[in-house]
Coordinates of C-alpha atoms in Angstrom, one line a residue:
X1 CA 102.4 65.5 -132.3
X2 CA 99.3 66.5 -130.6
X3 CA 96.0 64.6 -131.1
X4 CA 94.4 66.9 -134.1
X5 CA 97.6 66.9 -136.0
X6 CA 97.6 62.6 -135.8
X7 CA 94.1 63.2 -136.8
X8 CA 94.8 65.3 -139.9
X9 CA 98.2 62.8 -140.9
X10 CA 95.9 59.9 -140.4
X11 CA 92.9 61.6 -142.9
X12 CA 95.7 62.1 -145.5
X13 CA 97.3 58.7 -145.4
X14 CA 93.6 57.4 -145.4
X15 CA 92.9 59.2 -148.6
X16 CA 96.6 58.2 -150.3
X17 CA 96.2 54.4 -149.7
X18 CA 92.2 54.9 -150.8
X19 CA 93.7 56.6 -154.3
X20 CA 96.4 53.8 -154.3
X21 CA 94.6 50.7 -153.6
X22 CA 93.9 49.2 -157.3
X23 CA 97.7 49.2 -157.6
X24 CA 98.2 47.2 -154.0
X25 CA 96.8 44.1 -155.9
X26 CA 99.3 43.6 -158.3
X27 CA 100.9 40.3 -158.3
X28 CA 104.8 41.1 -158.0
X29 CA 104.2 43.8 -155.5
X30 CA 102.6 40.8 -153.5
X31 CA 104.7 38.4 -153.4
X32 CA 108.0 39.8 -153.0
X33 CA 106.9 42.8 -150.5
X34 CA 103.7 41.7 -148.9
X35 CA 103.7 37.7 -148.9
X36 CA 106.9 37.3 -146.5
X37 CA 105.2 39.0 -143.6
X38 CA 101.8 37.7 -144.4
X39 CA 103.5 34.0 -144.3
X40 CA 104.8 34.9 -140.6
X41 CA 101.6 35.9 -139.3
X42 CA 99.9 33.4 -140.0
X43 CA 102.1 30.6 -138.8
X44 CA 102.4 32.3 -135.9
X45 CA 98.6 32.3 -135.7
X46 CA 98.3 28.9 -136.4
X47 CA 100.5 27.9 -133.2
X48 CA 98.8 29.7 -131.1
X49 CA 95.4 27.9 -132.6
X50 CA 93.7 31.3 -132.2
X51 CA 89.6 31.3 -133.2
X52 CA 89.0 35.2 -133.0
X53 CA 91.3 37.4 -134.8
X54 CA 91.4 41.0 -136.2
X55 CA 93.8 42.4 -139.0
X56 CA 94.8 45.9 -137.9
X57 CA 95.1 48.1 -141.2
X58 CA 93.9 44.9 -143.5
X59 CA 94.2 47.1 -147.1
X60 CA 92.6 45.0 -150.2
X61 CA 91.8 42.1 -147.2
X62 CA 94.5 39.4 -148.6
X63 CA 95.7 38.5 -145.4
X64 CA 92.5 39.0 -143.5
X65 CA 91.4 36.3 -146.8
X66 CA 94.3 34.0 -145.8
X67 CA 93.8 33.6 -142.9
X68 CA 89.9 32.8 -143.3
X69 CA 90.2 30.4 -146.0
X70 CA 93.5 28.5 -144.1
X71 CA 93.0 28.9 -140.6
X72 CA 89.3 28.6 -140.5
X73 CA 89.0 30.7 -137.5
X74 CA 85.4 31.4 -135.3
X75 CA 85.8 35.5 -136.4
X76 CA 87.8 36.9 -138.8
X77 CA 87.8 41.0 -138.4
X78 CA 89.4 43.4 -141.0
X79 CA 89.7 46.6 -140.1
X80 CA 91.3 49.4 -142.2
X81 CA 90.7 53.6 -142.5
X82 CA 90.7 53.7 -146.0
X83 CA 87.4 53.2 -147.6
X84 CA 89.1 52.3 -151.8
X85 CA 91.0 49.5 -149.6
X86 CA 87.6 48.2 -148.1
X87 CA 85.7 48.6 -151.1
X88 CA 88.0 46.1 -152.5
X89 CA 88.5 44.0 -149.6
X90 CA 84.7 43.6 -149.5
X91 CA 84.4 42.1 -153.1
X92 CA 87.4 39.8 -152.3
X93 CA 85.1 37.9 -149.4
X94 CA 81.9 38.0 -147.7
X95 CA 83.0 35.3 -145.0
X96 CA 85.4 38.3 -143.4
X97 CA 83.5 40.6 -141.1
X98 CA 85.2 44.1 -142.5
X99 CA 85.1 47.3 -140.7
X100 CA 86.2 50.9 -140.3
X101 CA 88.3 52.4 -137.7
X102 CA 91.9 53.2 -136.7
X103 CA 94.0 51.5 -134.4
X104 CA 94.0 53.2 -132.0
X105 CA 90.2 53.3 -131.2
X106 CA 89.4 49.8 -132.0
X107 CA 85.6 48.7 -132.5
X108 CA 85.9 45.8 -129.8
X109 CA 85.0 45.2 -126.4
X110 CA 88.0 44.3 -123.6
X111 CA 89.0 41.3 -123.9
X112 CA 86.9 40.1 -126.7
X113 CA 89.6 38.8 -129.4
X114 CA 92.3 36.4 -128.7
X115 CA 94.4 37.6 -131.8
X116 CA 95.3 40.8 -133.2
X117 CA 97.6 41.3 -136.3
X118 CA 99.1 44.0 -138.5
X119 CA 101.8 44.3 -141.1
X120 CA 103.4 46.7 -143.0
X121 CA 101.1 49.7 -141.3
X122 CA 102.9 49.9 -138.0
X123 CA 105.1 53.0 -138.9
X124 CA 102.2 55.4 -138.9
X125 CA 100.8 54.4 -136.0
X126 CA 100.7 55.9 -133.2
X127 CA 102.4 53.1 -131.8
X128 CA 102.2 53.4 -127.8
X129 CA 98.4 54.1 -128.3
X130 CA 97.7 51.5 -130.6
X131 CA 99.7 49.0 -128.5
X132 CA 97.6 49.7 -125.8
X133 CA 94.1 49.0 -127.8
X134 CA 95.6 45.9 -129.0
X135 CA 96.2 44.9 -125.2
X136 CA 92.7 45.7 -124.2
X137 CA 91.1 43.6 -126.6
X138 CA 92.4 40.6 -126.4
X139 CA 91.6 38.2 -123.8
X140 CA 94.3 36.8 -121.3
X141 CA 97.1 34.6 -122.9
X142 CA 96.3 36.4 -126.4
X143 CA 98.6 36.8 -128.9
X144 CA 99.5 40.4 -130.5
X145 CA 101.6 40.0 -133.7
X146 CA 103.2 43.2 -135.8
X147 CA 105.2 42.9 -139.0
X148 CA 107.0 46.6 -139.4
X149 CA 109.7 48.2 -141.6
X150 CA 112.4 48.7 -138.8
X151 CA 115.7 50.1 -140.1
X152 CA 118.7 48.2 -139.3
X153 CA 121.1 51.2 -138.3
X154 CA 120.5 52.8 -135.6
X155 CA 121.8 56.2 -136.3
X156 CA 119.2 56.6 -138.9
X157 CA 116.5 56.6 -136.8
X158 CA 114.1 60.1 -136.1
X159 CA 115.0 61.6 -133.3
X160 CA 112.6 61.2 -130.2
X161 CA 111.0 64.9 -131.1
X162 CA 110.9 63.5 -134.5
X163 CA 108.5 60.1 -133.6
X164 CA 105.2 59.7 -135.3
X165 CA 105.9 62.6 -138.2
X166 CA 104.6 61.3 -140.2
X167 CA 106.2 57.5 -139.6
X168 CA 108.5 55.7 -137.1
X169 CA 110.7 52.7 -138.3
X170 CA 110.8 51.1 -134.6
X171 CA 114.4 49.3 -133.7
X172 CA 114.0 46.1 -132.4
X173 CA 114.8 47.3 -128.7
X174 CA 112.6 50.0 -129.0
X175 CA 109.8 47.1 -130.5
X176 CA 110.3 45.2 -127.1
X177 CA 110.5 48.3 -125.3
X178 CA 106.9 49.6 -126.5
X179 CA 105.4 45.7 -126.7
X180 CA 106.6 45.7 -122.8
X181 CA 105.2 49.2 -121.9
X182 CA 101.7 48.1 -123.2
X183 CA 101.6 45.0 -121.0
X184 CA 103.0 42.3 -123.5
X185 CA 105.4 39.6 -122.7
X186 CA 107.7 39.7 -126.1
X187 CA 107.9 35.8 -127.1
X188 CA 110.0 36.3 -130.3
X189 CA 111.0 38.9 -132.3
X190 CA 113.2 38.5 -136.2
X191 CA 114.0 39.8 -139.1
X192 CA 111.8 38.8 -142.2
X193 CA 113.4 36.2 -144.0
X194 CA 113.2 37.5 -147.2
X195 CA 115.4 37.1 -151.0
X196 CA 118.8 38.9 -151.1
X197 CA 117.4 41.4 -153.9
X198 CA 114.2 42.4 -151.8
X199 CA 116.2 42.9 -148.5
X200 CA 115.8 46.5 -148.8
X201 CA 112.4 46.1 -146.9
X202 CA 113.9 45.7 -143.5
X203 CA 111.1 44.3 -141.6
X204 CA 110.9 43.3 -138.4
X205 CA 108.1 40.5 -136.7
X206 CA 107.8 41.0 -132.8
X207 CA 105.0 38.7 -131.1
X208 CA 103.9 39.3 -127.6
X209 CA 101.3 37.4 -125.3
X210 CA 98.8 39.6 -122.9
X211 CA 99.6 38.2 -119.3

């Protein structure tokens, strides 16, 4: 996919999740698709005790909220394309710092956060790219966490001429493969834990380190 066509599949998923973003919100939808994940991350955050952190495609902000309210962190950043998910994020808290931009052209100086987190955005990525921005804005010895469908048979993966249009469910070697390519050290990488019924959202949590 060259670099307009990302740009014109990244407008029109901008403007889908902006139309769709009173219906993110509702409770059930939450808790059984969005919570799991969100429960990860921040654990995960909390080991590593980080104090500046960015949410990478934060919709409505209920992570990016979270992790304000429970982890108490220096800087809290959320950072999404779609301007109906900020709009809402932005009456949800004024303590978050929320902003505009994609992932892969983040609005941070190297090395200047010592966390970066997404979920459940991952698979319209471009993944290599964003990868790499995640990498050069965290300091040394940060922590890069992503929550992402990832199917759980191989053979139904796109093809390699297929990647990116308009998603890519990641396997778990791939995950490693791409976190490793960007400069990560992978320290753990799991399924979701998540109820029997709901297991049809194959999710995948890999967490890496910058060296």
């Amino acid at each position: 996919m060259t670099s307009a066509q990302r740009r014109g599949l990244n407008d029109a998923i901008t403007r889908m999740w902006s139309f769709l973003a009173p219906a993110y919100d509702l409770p059930f939808l939450q808790q059984w698709v969005y919570r799991p994940p969100h429960d990860e991350v921040i654990a995960q955050l909390r080991d590593h005790n980080a104090r500046k952190i960015a949410d990478i495609a934060c919709g409505t902000g209920i992570l990016s909220d979270r992790i304000e309210r429970e982890l108490h962190p220096d800087a809290i950043y959320g950072v999404d394309m779609s301007d109906g998910m900020l709009a809402q994020a932005r009456a949800r808290s004024t303590r978050v710092q929320w902003m505009r931009a994609p992932a892969e052209q983040l609005p941070f100086d190297d090395g200047a956060l010592d966390a970066v987190v997404t979920t459940s955005a991952f698979h319209f990525f471009d993944q290599p790219a964003a990868l790499r921005e995640f990498h050069r804005v965290l300091a040394p010895g940060g922590l890069v966490t992503v929550s992402a469908l990832s199917t759980r048979r191989p053979l139904l993966q796109a093809s390699s001429s297929n990647r990116w249009k308009p998603q890519h469910n990641a396997s778990p070697a791939e995950m490693r493969s791409l976190f490793e390519g960007a400069g990560f050290t992978v320290s753990d990488q799991h399924r979701i834990p998540r109820p029997l019924w709901t297991r049809i959202v194959s999710d995948l949590i890999t967490v890496g380190t910058k060296a």
